[in-house]
mmCIF file of C-alpha atoms in Angstrom:
data_model
loop_
_atom_site.group_PDB
_atom_site.id
_atom_site.type_symbol
_atom_site.label_atom_id
_atom_site.label_comp_id
_atom_site.label_asym_id
_atom_site.label_seq_id
_atom_site.Cartn_x
_atom_site.Cartn_y
_atom_site.Cartn_z
ATOM 1 C CA GLN A 1 -34.453 208.894 -56.938
ATOM 2 C CA LEU A 2 -35.963 211.801 -55.147
ATOM 3 C CA CYS A 3 -33.890 211.215 -51.963
ATOM 4 C CA PRO A 4 -31.890 208.047 -51.627
ATOM 5 C CA THR A 5 -32.573 207.944 -47.416
ATOM 6 C CA TYR A 6 -36.405 208.619 -47.879
ATOM 7 C CA PRO A 7 -38.647 205.601 -48.194
ATOM 8 C CA SER A 8 -39.873 204.835 -51.571
ATOM 9 C CA SER A 9 -43.321 206.686 -50.876
ATOM 10 C CA VAL A 10 -43.694 210.193 -49.134
ATOM 11 C CA ILE A 11 -46.439 212.591 -48.706
ATOM 12 C CA VAL A 12 -45.695 215.988 -50.067
ATOM 13 C CA PRO A 13 -48.188 218.739 -51.112
ATOM 14 C CA PHE A 14 -50.155 218.671 -54.202
ATOM 15 C CA VAL A 15 -47.677 220.534 -56.567
ATOM 16 C CA ASP A 16 -46.110 219.928 -59.677
ATOM 17 C CA LYS A 17 -43.001 217.425 -59.879
ATOM 18 C CA GLN A 18 -40.698 220.241 -60.863
ATOM 19 C CA MET A 19 -41.118 221.911 -57.664
ATOM 20 C CA ILE A 20 -40.896 219.072 -55.753
ATOM 21 C CA LEU A 21 -37.494 218.089 -57.615
ATOM 22 C CA ASN A 22 -36.221 221.592 -56.962
ATOM 23 C CA SER A 23 -36.884 221.590 -53.337
ATOM 24 C CA ALA A 24 -34.962 218.306 -53.110
ATOM 25 C CA LYS A 25 -32.048 219.901 -55.071
ATOM 26 C CA SER A 26 -32.112 223.025 -52.362
ATOM 27 C CA ARG A 27 -31.870 220.651 -49.343
ATOM 28 C CA THR A 28 -28.754 218.880 -48.126
ATOM 29 C CA LYS A 29 -28.778 215.150 -48.862
ATOM 30 C CA ARG A 30 -32.068 215.919 -50.927
ATOM 31 C CA ARG A 31 -34.057 215.607 -48.000
ATOM 32 C CA LEU A 32 -37.051 217.974 -49.102
ATOM 33 C CA PRO A 33 -39.725 218.610 -46.335
ATOM 34 C CA VAL A 34 -42.099 215.652 -46.134
ATOM 35 C CA LEU A 35 -45.181 215.017 -44.059
ATOM 36 C CA SER A 36 -44.478 213.251 -40.570
ATOM 37 C CA PHE A 37 -48.098 213.904 -38.891
ATOM 38 C CA TYR A 38 -51.409 215.358 -39.362
ATOM 39 C CA ASN A 39 -53.267 216.635 -36.445
ATOM 40 C CA LYS A 40 -56.733 216.045 -37.154
ATOM 41 C CA GLU A 41 -58.128 218.293 -34.492
ATOM 42 C CA THR A 42 -56.233 221.167 -35.351
ATOM 43 C CA GLN A 43 -56.123 220.116 -39.319
ATOM 44 C CA THR A 44 -52.376 221.249 -38.929
ATOM 45 C CA TYR A 45 -49.382 219.569 -40.609
ATOM 46 C CA LEU A 46 -46.023 218.426 -39.268
ATOM 47 C CA TYR A 47 -43.140 218.291 -41.892
ATOM 48 C CA ARG A 48 -39.451 217.452 -41.566
ATOM 49 C CA SER A 49 -36.380 217.930 -43.837
ATOM 50 C CA SER A 50 -32.652 218.897 -43.625
ATOM 51 C CA GLN A 51 -31.447 222.249 -43.922
ATOM 52 C CA PRO A 52 -31.433 224.400 -47.105
ATOM 53 C CA VAL A 53 -28.215 224.596 -49.249
ATOM 54 C CA THR A 54 -26.294 227.865 -49.454
ATOM 55 C CA THR A 55 -27.213 229.800 -52.505
ATOM 56 C CA LEU A 56 -26.555 233.497 -53.715
ATOM 57 C CA PHE A 57 -30.293 234.055 -54.085
ATOM 58 C CA ALA A 58 -33.505 233.729 -51.788
ATOM 59 C CA THR A 59 -34.376 230.418 -50.367
ATOM 60 C CA PRO A 60 -34.398 228.263 -53.741
ATOM 61 C CA ASP A 61 -37.401 226.249 -52.277
ATOM 62 C CA LYS A 62 -39.656 229.488 -51.197
ATOM 63 C CA ASP A 63 -42.489 228.475 -53.225
ATOM 64 C CA TYR A 64 -42.169 224.886 -51.830
ATOM 65 C CA LEU A 65 -42.249 226.278 -48.515
ATOM 66 C CA LYS A 66 -45.362 228.572 -49.265
ATOM 67 C CA GLU A 67 -47.280 225.541 -50.165
ATOM 68 C CA LEU A 68 -46.436 223.900 -46.892
ATOM 69 C CA MET A 69 -47.677 226.939 -45.393
ATOM 70 C CA PHE A 70 -51.153 226.743 -47.013
ATOM 71 C CA SER A 71 -51.412 222.969 -46.792
ATOM 72 C CA GLY A 72 -54.994 222.737 -45.220
ATOM 73 C CA VAL A 73 -55.293 226.471 -44.666
ATOM 74 C CA ASP A 74 -57.700 228.804 -46.388
ATOM 75 C CA ARG A 75 -55.262 230.885 -48.890
ATOM 76 C CA ASN A 76 -56.815 233.965 -47.797
ATOM 77 C CA ASN A 77 -56.064 233.762 -44.390
ATOM 78 C CA GLY A 78 -52.821 235.941 -43.999
ATOM 79 C CA SER A 79 -52.418 235.397 -40.354
ATOM 80 C CA LYS A 80 -51.051 231.654 -40.435
ATOM 81 C CA LYS A 81 -47.463 231.479 -41.232
ATOM 82 C CA LEU A 82 -45.173 228.095 -41.900
ATOM 83 C CA CYS A 83 -43.370 227.883 -38.458
ATOM 84 C CA ILE A 84 -39.758 226.606 -39.029
ATOM 85 C CA ILE A 85 -38.133 224.939 -36.000
ATOM 86 C CA ASP A 86 -34.587 224.690 -36.847
ATOM 87 C CA CYS A 87 -33.075 222.384 -33.940
ATOM 88 C CA ARG A 88 -29.626 224.103 -34.434
ATOM 89 C CA PRO A 89 -28.309 226.896 -32.151
ATOM 90 C CA LYS A 90 -28.238 229.934 -34.501
ATOM 91 C CA LEU A 91 -24.242 229.871 -34.526
ATOM 92 C CA TYR A 92 -24.146 226.432 -35.753
ATOM 93 C CA ALA A 93 -26.574 227.252 -38.603
ATOM 94 C CA ALA A 94 -24.538 230.447 -39.579
ATOM 95 C CA GLY A 95 -21.310 228.073 -39.206
ATOM 96 C CA ASN A 96 -22.733 225.588 -41.637
ATOM 97 C CA LEU A 97 -22.378 228.135 -44.334
ATOM 98 C CA THR A 98 -18.867 227.251 -44.902
ATOM 99 C CA THR A 99 -19.800 223.568 -45.411
ATOM 100 C CA GLY A 100 -22.755 224.311 -48.311
ATOM 101 C CA GLY A 101 -25.420 224.320 -45.560
ATOM 102 C CA SER A 102 -27.724 227.372 -44.812
ATOM 103 C CA TYR A 103 -30.850 228.684 -43.062
ATOM 104 C CA GLU A 104 -33.863 230.318 -43.602
ATOM 105 C CA VAL A 105 -34.897 233.701 -42.426
ATOM 106 C CA ASN A 106 -38.161 235.283 -41.386
ATOM 107 C CA SER A 107 -40.438 236.357 -44.016
ATOM 108 C CA LYS A 108 -44.049 237.175 -44.766
ATOM 109 C CA TYR A 109 -44.654 233.434 -45.252
ATOM 110 C CA HIS A 110 -42.796 231.779 -42.306
ATOM 111 C CA LYS A 111 -41.160 232.353 -39.070
ATOM 112 C CA VAL A 112 -38.049 230.819 -37.930
ATOM 113 C CA TYR A 113 -37.388 229.380 -34.464
ATOM 114 C CA TYR A 114 -33.991 228.159 -33.273
ATOM 115 C CA ALA A 115 -34.041 225.385 -30.813
ATOM 116 C CA ASN A 116 -30.475 225.781 -29.604
ATOM 117 C CA ILE A 117 -29.975 221.823 -29.466
ATOM 118 C CA GLY A 118 -26.523 220.909 -29.664
ATOM 119 C CA ASN A 119 -25.334 218.342 -32.459
ATOM 120 C CA ILE A 120 -24.763 214.462 -31.861
ATOM 121 C CA HIS A 121 -21.213 215.110 -30.780
ATOM 122 C CA ASP A 122 -22.568 217.417 -28.153
ATOM 123 C CA ALA A 123 -25.134 214.839 -27.311
ATOM 124 C CA ARG A 124 -22.282 212.030 -26.940
ATOM 125 C CA ARG A 125 -19.911 214.464 -24.971
ATOM 126 C CA ALA A 126 -22.717 215.172 -22.395
ATOM 127 C CA TYR A 127 -23.532 211.521 -21.950
ATOM 128 C CA GLN A 128 -20.044 210.204 -21.749
ATOM 129 C CA SER A 129 -19.012 213.023 -19.140
ATOM 130 C CA ASN A 130 -21.661 211.568 -16.972
ATOM 131 C CA ASN A 131 -22.611 215.093 -16.123
ATOM 132 C CA GLU A 132 -26.182 215.135 -15.076
ATOM 133 C CA LYS A 133 -26.255 218.856 -15.689
ATOM 134 C CA LYS A 134 -24.918 218.742 -19.379
ATOM 135 C CA ILE A 135 -27.552 215.823 -20.068
ATOM 136 C CA LYS A 136 -30.457 217.566 -18.395
ATOM 137 C CA THR A 137 -29.481 220.619 -20.528
ATOM 138 C CA TYR A 138 -29.718 218.652 -23.883
ATOM 139 C CA LEU A 139 -32.892 216.686 -23.144
ATOM 140 C CA GLU A 140 -34.522 220.076 -21.921
ATOM 141 C CA ALA A 141 -33.709 221.604 -25.374
ATOM 142 C CA ILE A 142 -35.298 218.710 -27.282
ATOM 143 C CA THR A 143 -38.401 218.953 -24.911
ATOM 144 C CA HIS A 144 -38.615 223.000 -25.160
ATOM 145 C CA ALA A 145 -38.373 222.642 -28.911
ATOM 146 C CA ALA A 146 -41.058 219.590 -29.049
ATOM 147 C CA LYS A 147 -43.204 221.649 -26.810
ATOM 148 C CA LEU A 148 -43.096 224.905 -29.206
ATOM 149 C CA GLY A 149 -43.797 222.920 -32.003
ATOM 150 C CA ALA A 150 -46.920 221.189 -30.731
ATOM 151 C CA GLN A 151 -48.016 224.540 -29.024
ATOM 152 C CA LEU A 152 -47.749 226.345 -32.824
ATOM 153 C CA MET A 153 -49.793 223.220 -34.366
ATOM 154 C CA LEU A 154 -52.422 223.796 -31.307
ATOM 155 C CA ASP A 155 -52.574 227.653 -32.533
ATOM 156 C CA GLY A 156 -53.173 226.275 -35.979
ATOM 157 C CA HIS A 157 -49.667 226.653 -37.787
ATOM 158 C CA ASN A 158 -48.126 224.275 -40.099
ATOM 159 C CA VAL A 159 -44.533 223.169 -38.591
ATOM 160 C CA LEU A 160 -41.312 222.246 -40.536
ATOM 161 C CA VAL A 161 -38.556 220.535 -38.281
ATOM 162 C CA HIS A 162 -34.984 220.526 -39.410
ATOM 163 C CA CYS A 163 -31.600 220.683 -38.128
ATOM 164 C CA SER A 164 -28.258 220.091 -40.454
ATOM 165 C CA ASP A 165 -29.105 216.726 -42.156
ATOM 166 C CA GLY A 166 -32.474 215.973 -40.881
ATOM 167 C CA TRP A 167 -31.421 212.947 -38.897
ATOM 168 C CA ASP A 168 -30.922 212.673 -34.876
ATOM 169 C CA ARG A 169 -32.296 216.192 -33.539
ATOM 170 C CA THR A 170 -35.175 216.248 -36.237
ATOM 171 C CA ALA A 171 -36.215 212.902 -35.593
ATOM 172 C CA GLN A 172 -36.415 213.528 -31.749
ATOM 173 C CA VAL A 173 -38.143 216.700 -31.958
ATOM 174 C CA THR A 174 -40.847 215.486 -34.537
ATOM 175 C CA ALA A 175 -41.457 212.237 -32.688
ATOM 176 C CA LEU A 176 -42.138 214.358 -29.450
ATOM 177 C CA ILE A 177 -44.431 216.795 -31.395
ATOM 178 C CA LYS A 178 -46.519 214.013 -32.478
ATOM 179 C CA TYR A 179 -46.560 212.442 -29.271
ATOM 180 C CA LEU A 180 -47.631 215.871 -27.548
ATOM 181 C CA SER A 181 -50.179 216.583 -30.177
ATOM 182 C CA ASP A 182 -51.952 213.379 -30.618
ATOM 183 C CA PRO A 183 -54.754 213.153 -28.431
ATOM 184 C CA TYR A 184 -54.787 209.364 -28.397
#
């Protein structure tokens, strides 16, 4: 099975099976980037996944990420990049190197944005403290990331959203991007 936590059918770019398997192996919990939403108006794609795993070499699924960038785009159009929204603060992303996680860096094919959204433990502490400022800050970070993703899609870029494991923050931001992007 490709990823035990994904549904039995997922939508991925039209690439060979080995590239898909390599991408799954290079992401925590095998959560490779899969399609979450297609914006018909802008002809852009929204993907979600988990973080890449630590490696001594370049991003192991860089060819797969290139395919995400080119989905629905003229391959000769060099102005478009895959925009990656890493929901974590950059410090958290770097800290995940100690546990086998990793993060992407900017390249000629993709641009990385850090959304600075605290993890689920930060969210729980904010709500348990009943501190309105902490709660508002957390919600604003999610909203800001979603507005960024929706704007990037409006500007014609395909977007990949992830955090560490692709759970809470990824689902929240991806769902809100879809809501903001869908004209219906």
